[in-house]
């Protein structure tokens, strides 16, 4: 009989994608997903640290599972995601009933950590940051389960260091996946019935800028738009300072690109934007929005982004 796992996911789309990987990895070692911790042999929280006091909330949340562990000491409890990355092994010291901790670069090590607890009752953590090459080799295909829409990660991490944000510290520096690999993943998803993809990254607009041989984000969008059988294309999330004219023009050029953009303003005050280290002014932001609204020259399509 299959062993059962229960998984709760908090936070952004990056964690949603990581949780999809977690499901695949656990199924690979004989676990099936269930909808309640009481039915599970393994309970995992995939955590987010963006909100204030996030760690405290995770510790509070884990407390819900303690009575189950008291009744069934063989229950395995684990924490992944950004709080796990931030807190590391400390979590094992603080919570006696926690068995494993895995960070944002170590989702692939989850089966090994689970088997270690199962076979040797040995608690473990994996929170080291990986180098660029290793990270680029760790973008496995995920199963498609009757999905018509899918997130496709095109980059990880962030180099912007906005003064209020923890992401560069818990997700690492920005790394872009090779475009050929992204195209091939989307072609394969389309063959399996997916009709809409959302290209995902902390700041997709800066896709490829660290690699002179790589496509720009606008060029990548054009190549994805040309994939036969794909109906809709979206992306998230964008940084206003990297929103180029070439990218804005894509909304006028590409039929599959939906009239939808997430462009965080953060503040209307230039003083606050500077303190936030955002790299643009309120006037820059408004100019880009005006350009986006005016951006589709084709008859009947003006105002797609109003
Ligand atoms: S660009 Fe976004 S993810 Fe990167 S540091 Fe700023 S707020 Fe955080």
PDB file of N, CA, C and O in Angstrom, residues 258-299:
ATOM      1  N   UNK A 258      -1.537  37.509 -23.698  1.00  0.00           N
ATOM      2  CA  UNK A 258      -2.789  38.034 -23.138  1.00  0.00           C
ATOM      3  C   UNK A 258      -2.620  39.487 -22.704  1.00  0.00           C
ATOM      4  O   UNK A 258      -1.524  39.914 -22.334  1.00  0.00           O
ATOM      5  N   UNK A 259      -3.723  40.211 -22.717  1.00  0.00           N
ATOM      6  CA  UNK A 259      -3.720  41.625 -22.315  1.00  0.00           C
ATOM      7  C   UNK A 259      -3.738  41.701 -20.797  1.00  0.00           C
ATOM      8  O   UNK A 259      -4.735  42.039 -20.158  1.00  0.00           O
ATOM      9  N   UNK A 260      -2.605  41.363 -20.221  1.00  0.00           N
ATOM     10  CA  UNK A 260      -2.538  41.219 -18.771  1.00  0.00           C
ATOM     11  C   UNK A 260      -1.095  41.434 -18.350  1.00  0.00           C
ATOM     12  O   UNK A 260      -0.192  40.825 -18.910  1.00  0.00           O
ATOM     13  N   UNK A 261      -0.879  42.335 -17.402  1.00  0.00           N
ATOM     14  CA  UNK A 261       0.488  42.490 -16.898  1.00  0.00           C
ATOM     15  C   UNK A 261       0.466  42.840 -15.410  1.00  0.00           C
ATOM     16  O   UNK A 261      -0.409  43.585 -14.960  1.00  0.00           O
ATOM     17  N   UNK A 262       1.403  42.274 -14.683  1.00  0.00           N
ATOM     18  CA  UNK A 262       1.585  42.621 -13.281  1.00  0.00           C
ATOM     19  C   UNK A 262       2.852  43.467 -13.219  1.00  0.00           C
ATOM     20  O   UNK A 262       3.952  42.973 -13.475  1.00  0.00           O
ATOM     21  N   UNK A 263       2.692  44.767 -12.932  1.00  0.00           N
ATOM     22  CA  UNK A 263       3.830  45.700 -12.932  1.00  0.00           C
ATOM     23  C   UNK A 263       3.830  46.442 -11.592  1.00  0.00           C
ATOM     24  O   UNK A 263       3.212  47.505 -11.461  1.00  0.00           O
ATOM     25  N   UNK A 264       4.491  45.873 -10.585  1.00  0.00           N
ATOM     26  CA  UNK A 264       4.366  46.433  -9.226  1.00  0.00           C
ATOM     27  C   UNK A 264       4.855  47.877  -9.148  1.00  0.00           C
ATOM     28  O   UNK A 264       5.985  48.175  -9.522  1.00  0.00           O
ATOM     29  N   UNK A 265       3.993  48.776  -8.658  1.00  0.00           N
ATOM     30  CA  UNK A 265       4.367  50.193  -8.563  1.00  0.00           C
ATOM     31  C   UNK A 265       5.148  50.455  -7.275  1.00  0.00           C
ATOM     32  O   UNK A 265       6.035  51.276  -7.235  1.00  0.00           O
ATOM     33  N   UNK A 266       4.792  49.776  -6.236  1.00  0.00           N
ATOM     34  CA  UNK A 266       5.411  49.872  -4.888  1.00  0.00           C
ATOM     35  C   UNK A 266       5.163  51.202  -4.185  1.00  0.00           C
ATOM     36  O   UNK A 266       4.779  51.224  -3.045  1.00  0.00           O
ATOM     37  N   UNK A 267       5.404  52.357  -4.856  1.00  0.00           N
ATOM     38  CA  UNK A 267       5.106  53.645  -4.219  1.00  0.00           C
ATOM     39  C   UNK A 267       4.974  54.717  -5.294  1.00  0.00           C
ATOM     40  O   UNK A 267       5.589  54.615  -6.353  1.00  0.00           O
ATOM     41  N   UNK A 268       4.171  55.747  -4.979  1.00  0.00           N
ATOM     42  CA  UNK A 268       4.070  56.899  -5.880  1.00  0.00           C
ATOM     43  C   UNK A 268       5.032  58.006  -5.476  1.00  0.00           C
ATOM     44  O   UNK A 268       5.078  59.067  -6.109  1.00  0.00           O
ATOM     45  N   UNK A 269       5.805  57.794  -4.432  1.00  0.00           N
ATOM     46  CA  UNK A 269       6.729  58.821  -3.931  1.00  0.00           C
ATOM     47  C   UNK A 269       8.150  58.496  -4.385  1.00  0.00           C
ATOM     48  O   UNK A 269       8.663  57.402  -4.103  1.00  0.00           O
ATOM     49  N   UNK A 270       8.789  59.463  -5.047  1.00  0.00           N
ATOM     50  CA  UNK A 270      10.164  59.219  -5.513  1.00  0.00           C
ATOM     51  C   UNK A 270      11.118  59.009  -4.347  1.00  0.00           C
ATOM     52  O   UNK A 270      12.068  58.226  -4.437  1.00  0.00           O
ATOM     53  N   UNK A 271      10.868  59.713  -3.239  1.00  0.00           N
ATOM     54  CA  UNK A 271      11.732  59.549  -2.066  1.00  0.00           C
ATOM     55  C   UNK A 271      11.652  58.103  -1.551  1.00  0.00           C
ATOM     56  O   UNK A 271      12.654  57.454  -1.293  1.00  0.00           O
ATOM     57  N   UNK A 272      10.425  57.595  -1.467  1.00  0.00           N
ATOM     58  CA  UNK A 272      10.256  56.221  -0.965  1.00  0.00           C
ATOM     59  C   UNK A 272      10.826  55.213  -1.971  1.00  0.00           C
ATOM     60  O   UNK A 272      11.481  54.237  -1.597  1.00  0.00           O
ATOM     61  N   UNK A 273      10.608  55.467  -3.267  1.00  0.00           N
ATOM     62  CA  UNK A 273      11.139  54.546  -4.283  1.00  0.00           C
ATOM     63  C   UNK A 273      12.665  54.453  -4.165  1.00  0.00           C
ATOM     64  O   UNK A 273      13.250  53.382  -4.324  1.00  0.00           O
ATOM     65  N   UNK A 274      13.296  55.607  -3.862  1.00  0.00           N
ATOM     66  CA  UNK A 274      14.747  55.597  -3.723  1.00  0.00           C
ATOM     67  C   UNK A 274      15.164  54.809  -2.475  1.00  0.00           C
ATOM     68  O   UNK A 274      16.081  53.990  -2.522  1.00  0.00           O
ATOM     69  N   UNK A 275      14.449  55.036  -1.378  1.00  0.00           N
ATOM     70  CA  UNK A 275      14.772  54.276  -0.152  1.00  0.00           C
ATOM     71  C   UNK A 275      14.575  52.776  -0.399  1.00  0.00           C
ATOM     72  O   UNK A 275      15.309  51.937   0.111  1.00  0.00           O
ATOM     73  N   UNK A 276      13.572  52.471  -1.222  1.00  0.00           N
ATOM     74  CA  UNK A 276      13.312  51.059  -1.532  1.00  0.00           C
ATOM     75  C   UNK A 276      14.337  50.481  -2.504  1.00  0.00           C
ATOM     76  O   UNK A 276      14.306  49.276  -2.783  1.00  0.00           O
ATOM     77  N   UNK A 277      15.201  51.329  -3.078  1.00  0.00           N
ATOM     78  CA  UNK A 277      16.195  50.900  -4.066  1.00  0.00           C
ATOM     79  C   UNK A 277      15.525  50.297  -5.304  1.00  0.00           C
ATOM     80  O   UNK A 277      15.959  49.264  -5.820  1.00  0.00           O
ATOM     81  N   UNK A 278      14.461  50.955  -5.784  1.00  0.00           N
ATOM     82  CA  UNK A 278      13.699  50.381  -6.892  1.00  0.00           C
ATOM     83  C   UNK A 278      14.267  50.732  -8.272  1.00  0.00           C
ATOM     84  O   UNK A 278      13.947  50.086  -9.252  1.00  0.00           O
ATOM     85  N   UNK A 279      15.037  51.801  -8.375  1.00  0.00           N
ATOM     86  CA  UNK A 279      15.685  52.077  -9.663  1.00  0.00           C
ATOM     87  C   UNK A 279      14.807  52.744 -10.704  1.00  0.00           C
ATOM     88  O   UNK A 279      15.140  52.728 -11.898  1.00  0.00           O
ATOM     89  N   UNK A 280      13.649  53.306 -10.311  1.00  0.00           N
ATOM     90  CA  UNK A 280      12.825  54.095 -11.236  1.00  0.00           C
ATOM     91  C   UNK A 280      12.094  55.172 -10.435  1.00  0.00           C
ATOM     92  O   UNK A 280      11.994  55.074  -9.203  1.00  0.00           O
ATOM     93  N   UNK A 281      11.607  56.180 -11.148  1.00  0.00           N
ATOM     94  CA  UNK A 281      10.838  57.247 -10.492  1.00  0.00           C
ATOM     95  C   UNK A 281       9.354  57.055 -10.807  1.00  0.00           C
ATOM     96  O   UNK A 281       9.004  56.248 -11.687  1.00  0.00           O
ATOM     97  N   UNK A 282       8.506  57.808 -10.132  1.00  0.00           N
ATOM     98  CA  UNK A 282       7.071  57.692 -10.424  1.00  0.00           C
ATOM     99  C   UNK A 282       6.800  58.128 -11.865  1.00  0.00           C
ATOM    100  O   UNK A 282       5.956  57.537 -12.554  1.00  0.00           O
ATOM    101  N   UNK A 283       7.557  59.132 -12.369  1.00  0.00           N
ATOM    102  CA  UNK A 283       7.361  59.574 -13.757  1.00  0.00           C
ATOM    103  C   UNK A 283       7.749  58.457 -14.736  1.00  0.00           C
ATOM    104  O   UNK A 283       7.054  58.221 -15.733  1.00  0.00           O
ATOM    105  N   UNK A 284       8.859  57.741 -14.445  1.00  0.00           N
ATOM    106  CA  UNK A 284       9.260  56.606 -15.317  1.00  0.00           C
ATOM    107  C   UNK A 284       8.124  55.579 -15.380  1.00  0.00           C
ATOM    108  O   UNK A 284       7.781  55.062 -16.443  1.00  0.00           O
ATOM    109  N   UNK A 285       7.581  55.300 -14.207  1.00  0.00           N
ATOM    110  CA  UNK A 285       6.523  54.280 -14.145  1.00  0.00           C
ATOM    111  C   UNK A 285       5.326  54.703 -14.991  1.00  0.00           C
ATOM    112  O   UNK A 285       4.796  53.923 -15.791  1.00  0.00           O
ATOM    113  N   UNK A 286       4.907  55.971 -14.802  1.00  0.00           N
ATOM    114  CA  UNK A 286       3.725  56.453 -15.535  1.00  0.00           C
ATOM    115  C   UNK A 286       3.973  56.456 -17.040  1.00  0.00           C
ATOM    116  O   UNK A 286       3.080  56.141 -17.830  1.00  0.00           O
ATOM    117  N   UNK A 287       5.207  56.787 -17.448  1.00  0.00           N
ATOM    118  CA  UNK A 287       5.536  56.772 -18.883  1.00  0.00           C
ATOM    119  C   UNK A 287       5.373  55.369 -19.450  1.00  0.00           C
ATOM    120  O   UNK A 287       4.811  55.172 -20.524  1.00  0.00           O
ATOM    121  N   UNK A 288       5.846  54.384 -18.698  1.00  0.00           N
ATOM    122  CA  UNK A 288       5.758  53.004 -19.199  1.00  0.00           C
ATOM    123  C   UNK A 288       4.303  52.543 -19.273  1.00  0.00           C
ATOM    124  O   UNK A 288       3.899  51.857 -20.211  1.00  0.00           O
ATOM    125  N   UNK A 289       3.517  52.913 -18.281  1.00  0.00           N
ATOM    126  CA  UNK A 289       2.104  52.521 -18.304  1.00  0.00           C
ATOM    127  C   UNK A 289       1.399  53.181 -19.503  1.00  0.00           C
ATOM    128  O   UNK A 289       0.622  52.520 -20.214  1.00  0.00           O
ATOM    129  N   UNK A 290       1.714  54.456 -19.755  1.00  0.00           N
ATOM    130  CA  UNK A 290       1.092  55.147 -20.895  1.00  0.00           C
ATOM    131  C   UNK A 290       1.492  54.450 -22.195  1.00  0.00           C
ATOM    132  O   UNK A 290       0.676  54.244 -23.096  1.00  0.00           O
ATOM    133  N   UNK A 291       2.736  54.066 -22.280  1.00  0.00           N
ATOM    134  CA  UNK A 291       3.241  53.380 -23.482  1.00  0.00           C
ATOM    135  C   UNK A 291       2.546  52.019 -23.634  1.00  0.00           C
ATOM    136  O   UNK A 291       2.189  51.609 -24.733  1.00  0.00           O
ATOM    137  N   UNK A 292       2.350  51.316 -22.507  1.00  0.00           N
ATOM    138  CA  UNK A 292       1.655  50.023 -22.565  1.00  0.00           C
ATOM    139  C   UNK A 292       0.217  50.200 -23.058  1.00  0.00           C
ATOM    140  O   UNK A 292      -0.278  49.425 -23.875  1.00  0.00           O
ATOM    141  N   UNK A 293      -0.448  51.250 -22.568  1.00  0.00           N
ATOM    142  CA  UNK A 293      -1.849  51.456 -22.957  1.00  0.00           C
ATOM    143  C   UNK A 293      -1.958  51.836 -24.425  1.00  0.00           C
ATOM    144  O   UNK A 293      -2.926  51.489 -25.097  1.00  0.00           O
ATOM    145  N   UNK A 294      -0.963  52.565 -24.928  1.00  0.00           N
ATOM    146  CA  UNK A 294      -1.029  53.038 -26.317  1.00  0.00           C
ATOM    147  C   UNK A 294      -0.393  52.035 -27.267  1.00  0.00           C
ATOM    148  O   UNK A 294      -0.391  52.237 -28.480  1.00  0.00           O
ATOM    149  N   UNK A 295       0.095  50.909 -26.710  1.00  0.00           N
ATOM    150  CA  UNK A 295       1.052  50.086 -27.447  1.00  0.00           C
ATOM    151  C   UNK A 295       0.563  49.247 -28.592  1.00  0.00           C
ATOM    152  O   UNK A 295       1.371  48.692 -29.306  1.00  0.00           O
ATOM    153  N   UNK A 296      -0.745  49.099 -28.814  1.00  0.00           N
ATOM    154  CA  UNK A 296      -1.178  48.197 -29.872  1.00  0.00           C
ATOM    155  C   UNK A 296      -1.719  48.978 -31.060  1.00  0.00           C
ATOM    156  O   UNK A 296      -2.820  49.510 -31.011  1.00  0.00           O
ATOM    157  N   UNK A 297      -0.942  49.048 -32.127  1.00  0.00           N
ATOM    158  CA  UNK A 297      -1.328  49.884 -33.246  1.00  0.00           C
ATOM    159  C   UNK A 297      -2.381  49.256 -34.161  1.00  0.00           C
ATOM    160  O   UNK A 297      -2.926  49.927 -35.036  1.00  0.00           O
ATOM    161  N   UNK A 298      -2.720  47.987 -33.974  1.00  0.00           N
ATOM    162  CA  UNK A 298      -3.592  47.337 -34.951  1.00  0.00           C
ATOM    163  C   UNK A 298      -5.052  47.748 -34.765  1.00  0.00           C
ATOM    164  O   UNK A 298      -5.511  47.931 -33.636  1.00  0.00           O
ATOM    165  N   UNK A 299      -5.790  47.854 -35.874  1.00  0.00           N
ATOM    166  CA  UNK A 299      -7.184  48.284 -35.784  1.00  0.00           C
ATOM    167  C   UNK A 299      -7.980  47.358 -34.855  1.00  0.00           C
ATOM    168  O   UNK A 299      -7.821  46.157 -34.906  1.00  0.00           O
TER     169      UNK A 299
END
